[in-house]
Amino acid sequence: MQTVFSIGVDALAYGMVLFVISIGLSVTMGLMRVVNLAHGAFAMIGGYIASYAARDLGLAYAVAVMLAVVGTILIAIPVERLLYHRIYGQPELTQVLMTIGITFCVIGIANYVFGPTLKTIPTPDSLREPVSLGFRTVSAHRLFVIACGTAVALGLWYFIERTAFGVKLRASVDNAAMAAALGVKTEVVYAVSFAVAVGLAAFGGVVGAELLPIEPYYALRYMVTFLVVVSVGGAGSIPGALAACLLLGAIDTTGRYLMPEFGEFFFYLAVIAIVWIFPRGLAGRAK
């Protein structure tokens, strides 16, 4: 029972980390129609900023997280205006080539500036201590990650489905020309949506650094994982992305606990099975 409980907690925490990072990619792919393979690079940038702020500058963990999110968004804004703006509405191959190029540029800059070493993000004592549930102790950091994932899911759903900006975003996606004719500033909508997606990637990269370590090739190492999660969940669907992350996180964690020699075999076997049954993803939208 202890093993089952440990698998459950680790699987839930891992799934939530995948969700917080990947949901931004789901937004850009499903709502903005951009295949952004550089999404993991922004999560890596957030991790590097947080590591520098917390470890080298000695700032508090909460401050490091905020600096990581804000700093990554500030870096991403000119990139969106100069590069991403050029590929909106372009063929998917063009988007892939552009974003994969951005990924390699970020990796090269990270290696040059910070060196090819693993980056750690010191956590406060309150997150390192175990929390007693009466019948079992659980890592406080795991509970923190789970809480963050839950908050992001609820907050983003409300932002897209219940706010005026969400209405404008969905209108711009359905018919950009008509939305613009009705006074919606579609370029601003896309820029803000991109900033939110990048900010979530940075936030997930920081809070999930214990499960997905920050290193120079982070963006490439987890690129397929993030893309797979979005494809399985259905691009643009928050419930679908959450379900995919929790399901694949549970399968991957269970496999690593019970049969570690198989590596990611069960993860990708599950991906093949789900995509075969649900070609558009668990909650994919018909085109």
PDB file of C-alpha atoms in Angstrom:
ATOM      1  CA  MET A   1       0.000   0.000   0.000  1.00  0.00           C
ATOM      2  CA  GLN A   2       2.882   2.357   0.727  1.00  0.00           C
ATOM      3  CA  THR A   3       4.227   1.767  -2.774  1.00  0.00           C
ATOM      4  CA  VAL A   4       0.803   2.386  -4.317  1.00  0.00           C
ATOM      5  CA  PHE A   5       0.433   5.611  -2.332  1.00  0.00           C
ATOM      6  CA  SER A   6       3.918   6.807  -3.330  1.00  0.00           C
ATOM      7  CA  ILE A   7       3.203   6.057  -6.985  1.00  0.00           C
ATOM      8  CA  GLY A   8      -0.087   7.941  -6.744  1.00  0.00           C
ATOM      9  CA  VAL A   9       1.436  11.075  -5.214  1.00  0.00           C
ATOM     10  CA  ASP A  10       4.431  11.131  -7.557  1.00  0.00           C
ATOM     11  CA  ALA A  11       2.217  10.467 -10.582  1.00  0.00           C
ATOM     12  CA  LEU A  12      -0.152  13.296  -9.634  1.00  0.00           C
ATOM     13  CA  ALA A  13       2.732  15.716  -9.055  1.00  0.00           C
ATOM     14  CA  TYR A  14       4.440  14.722 -12.311  1.00  0.00           C
ATOM     15  CA  GLY A  15       1.188  15.040 -14.224  1.00  0.00           C
ATOM     16  CA  MET A  16       0.589  18.507 -12.790  1.00  0.00           C
ATOM     17  CA  VAL A  17       4.092  19.641 -13.785  1.00  0.00           C
ATOM     18  CA  LEU A  18       3.472  18.438 -17.324  1.00  0.00           C
ATOM     19  CA  PHE A  19       0.144  20.251 -17.316  1.00  0.00           C
ATOM     20  CA  VAL A  20       1.451  23.612 -16.091  1.00  0.00           C
ATOM     21  CA  ILE A  21       4.202  23.611 -18.708  1.00  0.00           C
ATOM     22  CA  SER A  22       2.230  22.081 -21.584  1.00  0.00           C
ATOM     23  CA  ILE A  23      -1.024  24.002 -21.255  1.00  0.00           C
ATOM     24  CA  GLY A  24       0.629  27.080 -22.734  1.00  0.00           C
ATOM     25  CA  LEU A  25       1.631  25.011 -25.768  1.00  0.00           C
ATOM     26  CA  SER A  26      -1.938  23.734 -25.983  1.00  0.00           C
ATOM     27  CA  VAL A  27      -3.177  27.336 -26.073  1.00  0.00           C
ATOM     28  CA  THR A  28      -0.753  28.402 -28.826  1.00  0.00           C
ATOM     29  CA  MET A  29      -1.428  25.298 -30.922  1.00  0.00           C
ATOM     30  CA  GLY A  30      -5.165  24.951 -30.385  1.00  0.00           C
ATOM     31  CA  LEU A  31      -6.293  28.547 -30.122  1.00  0.00           C
ATOM     32  CA  MET A  32      -3.578  30.490 -31.957  1.00  0.00           C
ATOM     33  CA  ARG A  33      -2.799  27.752 -34.516  1.00  0.00           C
ATOM     34  CA  VAL A  34       0.959  27.973 -33.979  1.00  0.00           C
ATOM     35  CA  VAL A  35       3.160  24.868 -33.727  1.00  0.00           C
ATOM     36  CA  ASN A  36       5.580  26.256 -31.166  1.00  0.00           C
ATOM     37  CA  LEU A  37       8.375  23.717 -30.717  1.00  0.00           C
ATOM     38  CA  ALA A  38      10.324  26.342 -28.751  1.00  0.00           C
ATOM     39  CA  HIS A  39       7.824  26.216 -25.887  1.00  0.00           C
ATOM     40  CA  GLY A  40      10.171  24.113 -23.751  1.00  0.00           C
ATOM     41  CA  ALA A  41      12.913  26.682 -24.326  1.00  0.00           C
ATOM     42  CA  PHE A  42      10.861  29.288 -22.458  1.00  0.00           C
ATOM     43  CA  ALA A  43      10.384  26.853 -19.565  1.00  0.00           C
ATOM     44  CA  MET A  44      14.159  26.412 -19.555  1.00  0.00           C
ATOM     45  CA  ILE A  45      14.720  30.189 -19.562  1.00  0.00           C
ATOM     46  CA  GLY A  46      12.446  30.498 -16.530  1.00  0.00           C
ATOM     47  CA  GLY A  47      14.401  27.789 -14.754  1.00  0.00           C
ATOM     48  CA  TYR A  48      17.727  29.476 -15.468  1.00  0.00           C
ATOM     49  CA  ILE A  49      16.474  32.850 -14.231  1.00  0.00           C
ATOM     50  CA  ALA A  50      15.093  31.310 -11.040  1.00  0.00           C
ATOM     51  CA  SER A  51      18.291  29.354 -10.429  1.00  0.00           C
ATOM     52  CA  TYR A  52      20.426  32.469 -10.823  1.00  0.00           C
ATOM     53  CA  ALA A  53      18.124  34.539  -8.625  1.00  0.00           C
ATOM     54  CA  ALA A  54      17.788  31.993  -5.814  1.00  0.00           C
ATOM     55  CA  ARG A  55      21.210  30.350  -5.836  1.00  0.00           C
ATOM     56  CA  ASP A  56      23.581  33.101  -6.975  1.00  0.00           C
ATOM     57  CA  LEU A  57      21.757  36.208  -5.712  1.00  0.00           C
ATOM     58  CA  GLY A  58      20.337  34.540  -2.609  1.00  0.00           C
ATOM     59  CA  LEU A  59      16.792  35.800  -3.200  1.00  0.00           C
ATOM     60  CA  ALA A  60      13.756  34.108  -1.676  1.00  0.00           C
ATOM     61  CA  TYR A  61      12.121  31.267  -3.603  1.00  0.00           C
ATOM     62  CA  ALA A  62       8.883  33.187  -4.170  1.00  0.00           C
ATOM     63  CA  VAL A  63      10.817  36.177  -5.513  1.00  0.00           C
ATOM     64  CA  ALA A  64      12.839  33.905  -7.795  1.00  0.00           C
ATOM     65  CA  VAL A  65       9.632  32.399  -9.185  1.00  0.00           C
ATOM     66  CA  MET A  66       8.154  35.844  -9.894  1.00  0.00           C
ATOM     67  CA  LEU A  67      11.378  37.054 -11.516  1.00  0.00           C
ATOM     68  CA  ALA A  68      11.466  33.926 -13.666  1.00  0.00           C
ATOM     69  CA  VAL A  69       7.920  34.445 -14.930  1.00  0.00           C
ATOM     70  CA  VAL A  70       8.272  38.196 -15.512  1.00  0.00           C
ATOM     71  CA  GLY A  71      11.775  37.890 -16.972  1.00  0.00           C
ATOM     72  CA  THR A  72      10.748  35.157 -19.397  1.00  0.00           C
ATOM     73  CA  ILE A  73       7.744  37.171 -20.573  1.00  0.00           C
ATOM     74  CA  LEU A  74       9.938  40.246 -21.109  1.00  0.00           C
ATOM     75  CA  ILE A  75      12.332  38.147 -23.192  1.00  0.00           C
ATOM     76  CA  ALA A  76       9.472  36.563 -25.123  1.00  0.00           C
ATOM     77  CA  ILE A  77       7.650  39.788 -26.046  1.00  0.00           C
ATOM     78  CA  PRO A  78      10.236  41.055 -28.584  1.00  0.00           C
ATOM     79  CA  VAL A  79      10.698  37.493 -29.852  1.00  0.00           C
ATOM     80  CA  GLU A  80       6.953  37.283 -30.482  1.00  0.00           C
ATOM     81  CA  ARG A  81       6.853  40.663 -32.219  1.00  0.00           C
ATOM     82  CA  LEU A  82       9.936  40.045 -34.382  1.00  0.00           C
ATOM     83  CA  LEU A  83       9.685  36.318 -35.131  1.00  0.00           C
ATOM     84  CA  TYR A  84       6.430  34.656 -34.131  1.00  0.00           C
ATOM     85  CA  HIS A  85       4.380  37.466 -35.612  1.00  0.00           C
ATOM     86  CA  ARG A  86       5.804  36.523 -39.002  1.00  0.00           C
ATOM     87  CA  ILE A  87       4.558  32.916 -38.861  1.00  0.00           C
ATOM     88  CA  TYR A  88       0.959  33.437 -37.705  1.00  0.00           C
ATOM     89  CA  GLY A  89      -1.224  31.829 -40.343  1.00  0.00           C
ATOM     90  CA  GLN A  90       1.770  30.372 -42.201  1.00  0.00           C
ATOM     91  CA  PRO A  91       2.118  26.673 -43.153  1.00  0.00           C
ATOM     92  CA  GLU A  92       2.968  24.362 -40.258  1.00  0.00           C
ATOM     93  CA  LEU A  93       6.343  23.433 -41.770  1.00  0.00           C
ATOM     94  CA  THR A  94       7.345  27.103 -41.716  1.00  0.00           C
ATOM     95  CA  GLN A  95       6.327  27.335 -38.061  1.00  0.00           C
ATOM     96  CA  VAL A  96       8.270  24.176 -37.200  1.00  0.00           C
ATOM     97  CA  LEU A  97      11.442  25.422 -38.891  1.00  0.00           C
ATOM     98  CA  MET A  98      11.230  28.819 -37.214  1.00  0.00           C
ATOM     99  CA  THR A  99      10.552  27.496 -33.699  1.00  0.00           C
ATOM    100  CA  ILE A 100      13.107  24.673 -33.868  1.00  0.00           C
ATOM    101  CA  GLY A 101      15.661  27.299 -34.886  1.00  0.00           C
ATOM    102  CA  ILE A 102      14.716  29.411 -31.867  1.00  0.00           C
ATOM    103  CA  THR A 103      15.130  26.326 -29.677  1.00  0.00           C
ATOM    104  CA  PHE A 104      18.692  25.683 -30.825  1.00  0.00           C
ATOM    105  CA  CYS A 105      19.572  29.367 -30.451  1.00  0.00           C
ATOM    106  CA  VAL A 106      18.331  29.364 -26.841  1.00  0.00           C
ATOM    107  CA  ILE A 107      20.299  26.182 -26.116  1.00  0.00           C
ATOM    108  CA  GLY A 108      23.450  27.699 -27.583  1.00  0.00           C
ATOM    109  CA  ILE A 109      23.073  30.915 -25.592  1.00  0.00           C
ATOM    110  CA  ALA A 110      22.395  28.972 -22.376  1.00  0.00           C
ATOM    111  CA  ASN A 111      25.515  26.848 -22.876  1.00  0.00           C
ATOM    112  CA  TYR A 112      27.649  29.906 -23.592  1.00  0.00           C
ATOM    113  CA  VAL A 113      26.379  32.090 -20.749  1.00  0.00           C
ATOM    114  CA  PHE A 114      25.747  29.566 -17.976  1.00  0.00           C
ATOM    115  CA  GLY A 115      27.859  26.600 -19.005  1.00  0.00           C
ATOM    116  CA  PRO A 116      26.821  23.002 -19.750  1.00  0.00           C
ATOM    117  CA  THR A 117      25.875  22.131 -16.182  1.00  0.00           C
ATOM    118  CA  LEU A 118      22.720  21.149 -14.339  1.00  0.00           C
ATOM    119  CA  LYS A 119      21.028  24.098 -12.609  1.00  0.00           C
ATOM    120  CA  THR A 120      19.437  23.712  -9.200  1.00  0.00           C
ATOM    121  CA  ILE A 121      16.773  25.956  -7.678  1.00  0.00           C
ATOM    122  CA  PRO A 122      17.034  26.037  -3.867  1.00  0.00           C
ATOM    123  CA  THR A 123      13.650  25.580  -2.235  1.00  0.00           C
ATOM    124  CA  PRO A 124      12.643  26.938   1.194  1.00  0.00           C
ATOM    125  CA  ASP A 125      12.683  24.665   4.242  1.00  0.00           C
ATOM    126  CA  SER A 126       8.887  24.615   4.258  1.00  0.00           C
ATOM    127  CA  LEU A 127       8.892  22.798   0.895  1.00  0.00           C
ATOM    128  CA  ARG A 128      11.669  20.372   1.827  1.00  0.00           C
ATOM    129  CA  GLU A 129      10.024  19.063   4.971  1.00  0.00           C
ATOM    130  CA  PRO A 130       7.587  16.134   4.836  1.00  0.00           C
ATOM    131  CA  VAL A 131       3.940  16.725   5.624  1.00  0.00           C
ATOM    132  CA  SER A 132       2.103  14.197   7.787  1.00  0.00           C
ATOM    133  CA  LEU A 133      -1.322  13.073   6.604  1.00  0.00           C
ATOM    134  CA  GLY A 134      -1.845  10.932   9.680  1.00  0.00           C
ATOM    135  CA  PHE A 135      -1.365   7.594   7.927  1.00  0.00           C
ATOM    136  CA  ARG A 136       1.510   8.664   5.671  1.00  0.00           C
ATOM    137  CA  THR A 137       3.995  11.458   5.171  1.00  0.00           C
ATOM    138  CA  VAL A 138       4.178  13.277   1.840  1.00  0.00           C
ATOM    139  CA  SER A 139       6.767  15.630   0.411  1.00  0.00           C
ATOM    140  CA  ALA A 140       5.625  19.226   0.849  1.00  0.00           C
ATOM    141  CA  HIS A 141       7.035  20.053  -2.562  1.00  0.00           C
ATOM    142  CA  ARG A 142       4.850  17.406  -4.200  1.00  0.00           C
ATOM    143  CA  LEU A 143       1.764  18.903  -2.531  1.00  0.00           C
ATOM    144  CA  PHE A 144       2.878  22.376  -3.613  1.00  0.00           C
ATOM    145  CA  VAL A 145       3.192  21.251  -7.230  1.00  0.00           C
ATOM    146  CA  ILE A 146      -0.232  19.611  -7.137  1.00  0.00           C
ATOM    147  CA  ALA A 147      -1.770  22.776  -5.698  1.00  0.00           C
ATOM    148  CA  CYS A 148      -0.078  24.909  -8.374  1.00  0.00           C
ATOM    149  CA  GLY A 149      -1.397  22.687 -11.149  1.00  0.00           C
ATOM    150  CA  THR A 150      -4.919  22.816  -9.770  1.00  0.00           C
ATOM    151  CA  ALA A 151      -4.801  26.612  -9.456  1.00  0.00           C
ATOM    152  CA  VAL A 152      -3.490  27.020 -13.008  1.00  0.00           C
ATOM    153  CA  ALA A 153      -6.192  24.746 -14.435  1.00  0.00           C
ATOM    154  CA  LEU A 154      -9.016  26.621 -12.709  1.00  0.00           C
ATOM    155  CA  GLY A 155      -7.535  30.065 -13.367  1.00  0.00           C
ATOM    156  CA  LEU A 156      -6.869  29.465 -17.048  1.00  0.00           C
ATOM    157  CA  TRP A 157     -10.320  27.946 -17.607  1.00  0.00           C
ATOM    158  CA  TYR A 158     -11.918  31.022 -16.044  1.00  0.00           C
ATOM    159  CA  PHE A 159      -9.635  33.346 -18.034  1.00  0.00           C
ATOM    160  CA  ILE A 160     -10.558  31.797 -21.389  1.00  0.00           C
ATOM    161  CA  GLU A 161     -14.193  30.878 -20.802  1.00  0.00           C
ATOM    162  CA  ARG A 162     -15.504  33.587 -18.457  1.00  0.00           C
ATOM    163  CA  THR A 163     -13.682  36.846 -19.212  1.00  0.00           C
ATOM    164  CA  ALA A 164     -14.088  39.458 -21.946  1.00  0.00           C
ATOM    165  CA  PHE A 165     -10.549  38.769 -23.127  1.00  0.00           C
ATOM    166  CA  GLY A 166     -11.356  35.073 -23.465  1.00  0.00           C
ATOM    167  CA  VAL A 167     -14.333  35.941 -25.663  1.00  0.00           C
ATOM    168  CA  LYS A 168     -12.082  38.092 -27.870  1.00  0.00           C
ATOM    169  CA  LEU A 169      -9.496  35.320 -28.063  1.00  0.00           C
ATOM    170  CA  ARG A 170     -12.027  32.701 -29.119  1.00  0.00           C
ATOM    171  CA  ALA A 171     -13.567  35.123 -31.622  1.00  0.00           C
ATOM    172  CA  SER A 172     -10.134  35.878 -33.109  1.00  0.00           C
ATOM    173  CA  VAL A 173      -9.473  32.162 -33.478  1.00  0.00           C
ATOM    174  CA  ASP A 174     -12.807  31.411 -35.142  1.00  0.00           C
ATOM    175  CA  ASN A 175     -12.654  34.336 -37.587  1.00  0.00           C
ATOM    176  CA  ALA A 176      -9.840  36.842 -37.214  1.00  0.00           C
ATOM    177  CA  ALA A 177     -11.044  39.098 -40.049  1.00  0.00           C
ATOM    178  CA  MET A 178     -14.571  39.368 -38.638  1.00  0.00           C
ATOM    179  CA  ALA A 179     -13.250  39.923 -35.111  1.00  0.00           C
ATOM    180  CA  ALA A 180     -11.011  42.739 -36.368  1.00  0.00           C
ATOM    181  CA  ALA A 181     -13.917  44.280 -38.256  1.00  0.00           C
ATOM    182  CA  LEU A 182     -15.894  44.333 -34.997  1.00  0.00           C
ATOM    183  CA  GLY A 183     -13.106  46.243 -33.247  1.00  0.00           C
ATOM    184  CA  VAL A 184     -11.096  43.427 -31.680  1.00  0.00           C
ATOM    185  CA  LYS A 185      -7.378  44.162 -31.767  1.00  0.00           C
ATOM    186  CA  THR A 186      -6.339  40.688 -32.832  1.00  0.00           C
ATOM    187  CA  GLU A 187      -2.598  41.414 -32.719  1.00  0.00           C
ATOM    188  CA  VAL A 188      -2.895  42.489 -29.081  1.00  0.00           C
ATOM    189  CA  VAL A 189      -4.990  39.408 -28.303  1.00  0.00           C
ATOM    190  CA  TYR A 190      -2.369  37.110 -29.804  1.00  0.00           C
ATOM    191  CA  ALA A 191       0.487  38.919 -28.053  1.00  0.00           C
ATOM    192  CA  VAL A 192      -1.204  38.693 -24.646  1.00  0.00           C
ATOM    193  CA  SER A 193      -2.103  35.026 -25.216  1.00  0.00           C
ATOM    194  CA  PHE A 194       1.490  34.279 -26.156  1.00  0.00           C
ATOM    195  CA  ALA A 195       2.745  36.075 -23.028  1.00  0.00           C
ATOM    196  CA  VAL A 196       0.385  34.041 -20.830  1.00  0.00           C
ATOM    197  CA  ALA A 197       1.525  30.799 -22.478  1.00  0.00           C
ATOM    198  CA  VAL A 198       5.190  31.700 -22.019  1.00  0.00           C
ATOM    199  CA  GLY A 199       4.626  32.790 -18.414  1.00  0.00           C
ATOM    200  CA  LEU A 200       2.988  29.455 -17.607  1.00  0.00           C
ATOM    201  CA  ALA A 201       5.889  27.605 -19.238  1.00  0.00           C
ATOM    202  CA  ALA A 202       8.371  29.525 -17.088  1.00  0.00           C
ATOM    203  CA  PHE A 203       6.300  28.950 -13.948  1.00  0.00           C
ATOM    204  CA  GLY A 204       6.067  25.228 -14.661  1.00  0.00           C
ATOM    205  CA  GLY A 205       9.769  25.015 -15.414  1.00  0.00           C
ATOM    206  CA  VAL A 206      10.578  26.473 -11.991  1.00  0.00           C
ATOM    207  CA  VAL A 207       8.101  24.621  -9.759  1.00  0.00           C
ATOM    208  CA  GLY A 208       8.746  21.389 -11.617  1.00  0.00           C
ATOM    209  CA  ALA A 209      12.544  21.596 -11.619  1.00  0.00           C
ATOM    210  CA  GLU A 210      12.781  18.807  -9.040  1.00  0.00           C
ATOM    211  CA  LEU A 211      10.957  16.423 -11.404  1.00  0.00           C
ATOM    212  CA  LEU A 212      12.228  17.813 -14.726  1.00  0.00           C
ATOM    213  CA  PRO A 213      15.761  19.067 -13.968  1.00  0.00           C
ATOM    214  CA  ILE A 214      16.931  22.277 -15.639  1.00  0.00           C
ATOM    215  CA  GLU A 215      19.907  21.719 -17.934  1.00  0.00           C
ATOM    216  CA  PRO A 216      21.134  23.160 -21.244  1.00  0.00           C
ATOM    217  CA  TYR A 217      19.351  20.588 -23.409  1.00  0.00           C
ATOM    218  CA  TYR A 218      16.094  20.774 -21.460  1.00  0.00           C
ATOM    219  CA  ALA A 219      14.250  22.274 -24.434  1.00  0.00           C
ATOM    220  CA  LEU A 220      15.169  19.337 -26.681  1.00  0.00           C
ATOM    221  CA  ARG A 221      14.950  16.618 -24.041  1.00  0.00           C
ATOM    222  CA  TYR A 222      11.317  17.352 -23.225  1.00  0.00           C
ATOM    223  CA  MET A 223      10.161  18.808 -26.551  1.00  0.00           C
ATOM    224  CA  VAL A 224       8.499  15.572 -27.665  1.00  0.00           C
ATOM    225  CA  THR A 225       6.972  15.005 -24.228  1.00  0.00           C
ATOM    226  CA  PHE A 226       5.231  18.400 -24.224  1.00  0.00           C
ATOM    227  CA  LEU A 227       4.091  17.975 -27.829  1.00  0.00           C
ATOM    228  CA  VAL A 228       2.753  14.487 -27.126  1.00  0.00           C
ATOM    229  CA  VAL A 229       0.757  15.692 -24.119  1.00  0.00           C
ATOM    230  CA  VAL A 230      -0.939  18.375 -26.208  1.00  0.00           C
ATOM    231  CA  SER A 231      -1.679  15.943 -29.039  1.00  0.00           C
ATOM    232  CA  VAL A 232      -3.136  13.324 -26.708  1.00  0.00           C
ATOM    233  CA  GLY A 233      -5.252  15.843 -24.817  1.00  0.00           C
ATOM    234  CA  GLY A 234      -6.453  17.718 -27.869  1.00  0.00           C
ATOM    235  CA  ALA A 235      -4.910  21.079 -28.744  1.00  0.00           C
ATOM    236  CA  GLY A 236      -6.748  24.011 -27.187  1.00  0.00           C
ATOM    237  CA  SER A 237      -8.626  21.939 -24.611  1.00  0.00           C
ATOM    238  CA  ILE A 238      -7.827  22.604 -20.948  1.00  0.00           C
ATOM    239  CA  PRO A 239      -9.752  19.558 -19.629  1.00  0.00           C
ATOM    240  CA  GLY A 240      -8.204  17.413 -22.351  1.00  0.00           C
ATOM    241  CA  ALA A 241      -4.680  18.579 -21.531  1.00  0.00           C
ATOM    242  CA  LEU A 242      -5.257  17.970 -17.815  1.00  0.00           C
ATOM    243  CA  ALA A 243      -6.654  14.485 -18.433  1.00  0.00           C
ATOM    244  CA  ALA A 244      -3.766  13.613 -20.776  1.00  0.00           C
ATOM    245  CA  CYS A 245      -1.136  14.837 -18.303  1.00  0.00           C
ATOM    246  CA  LEU A 246      -2.637  12.936 -15.375  1.00  0.00           C
ATOM    247  CA  LEU A 247      -3.132   9.758 -17.401  1.00  0.00           C
ATOM    248  CA  LEU A 248       0.292   9.746 -19.040  1.00  0.00           C
ATOM    249  CA  GLY A 249       1.932  10.875 -15.801  1.00  0.00           C
ATOM    250  CA  ALA A 250       0.362   7.944 -13.964  1.00  0.00           C
ATOM    251  CA  ILE A 251       1.413   5.445 -16.637  1.00  0.00           C
ATOM    252  CA  ASP A 252       4.974   6.766 -16.869  1.00  0.00           C
ATOM    253  CA  THR A 253       5.457   6.938 -13.090  1.00  0.00           C
ATOM    254  CA  THR A 254       4.030   3.453 -12.523  1.00  0.00           C
ATOM    255  CA  GLY A 255       6.277   2.015 -15.203  1.00  0.00           C
ATOM    256  CA  ARG A 256       9.372   3.674 -13.751  1.00  0.00           C
ATOM    257  CA  TYR A 257       8.537   2.412 -10.255  1.00  0.00           C
ATOM    258  CA  LEU A 258       7.748  -1.191 -11.189  1.00  0.00           C
ATOM    259  CA  MET A 259       9.829  -1.770 -14.344  1.00  0.00           C
ATOM    260  CA  PRO A 260      12.466   0.976 -14.582  1.00  0.00           C
ATOM    261  CA  GLU A 261      14.491  -0.970 -17.135  1.00  0.00           C
ATOM    262  CA  PHE A 262      11.791  -0.252 -19.739  1.00  0.00           C
ATOM    263  CA  GLY A 263      12.358   3.503 -19.511  1.00  0.00           C
ATOM    264  CA  GLU A 264       9.669   5.462 -21.352  1.00  0.00           C
ATOM    265  CA  PHE A 265       8.326   2.422 -23.199  1.00  0.00           C
ATOM    266  CA  PHE A 266       4.950   2.378 -21.424  1.00  0.00           C
ATOM    267  CA  PHE A 267       4.551   6.144 -21.801  1.00  0.00           C
ATOM    268  CA  TYR A 268       4.804   6.017 -25.585  1.00  0.00           C
ATOM    269  CA  LEU A 269       2.881   2.751 -25.820  1.00  0.00           C
ATOM    270  CA  ALA A 270       0.000   4.525 -24.077  1.00  0.00           C
ATOM    271  CA  VAL A 271       0.380   7.470 -26.470  1.00  0.00           C
ATOM    272  CA  ILE A 272       0.080   5.155 -29.487  1.00  0.00           C
ATOM    273  CA  ALA A 273      -2.994   3.447 -28.029  1.00  0.00           C
ATOM    274  CA  ILE A 274      -4.762   6.712 -27.143  1.00  0.00           C
ATOM    275  CA  VAL A 275      -4.064   8.374 -30.482  1.00  0.00           C
ATOM    276  CA  TRP A 276      -5.244   5.216 -32.283  1.00  0.00           C
ATOM    277  CA  ILE A 277      -8.547   5.313 -30.381  1.00  0.00           C
ATOM    278  CA  PHE A 278      -8.886   9.128 -30.293  1.00  0.00           C
ATOM    279  CA  PRO A 279      -7.157  10.530 -33.410  1.00  0.00           C
ATOM    280  CA  ARG A 280      -8.094  14.118 -32.452  1.00  0.00           C
ATOM    281  CA  GLY A 281      -7.066  13.651 -28.828  1.00  0.00           C
ATOM    282  CA  LEU A 282      -9.127  13.010 -25.722  1.00  0.00           C
ATOM    283  CA  ALA A 283     -10.993  16.301 -26.120  1.00  0.00           C
ATOM    284  CA  GLY A 284      -9.950  17.412 -29.573  1.00  0.00           C
ATOM    285  CA  ARG A 285     -12.114  19.735 -31.600  1.00  0.00           C
ATOM    286  CA  ALA A 286     -13.358  18.811 -35.024  1.00  0.00           C
ATOM    287  CA  LYS A 287     -11.801  20.939 -37.748  1.00  0.00           C
TER     288      LYS A 287
END
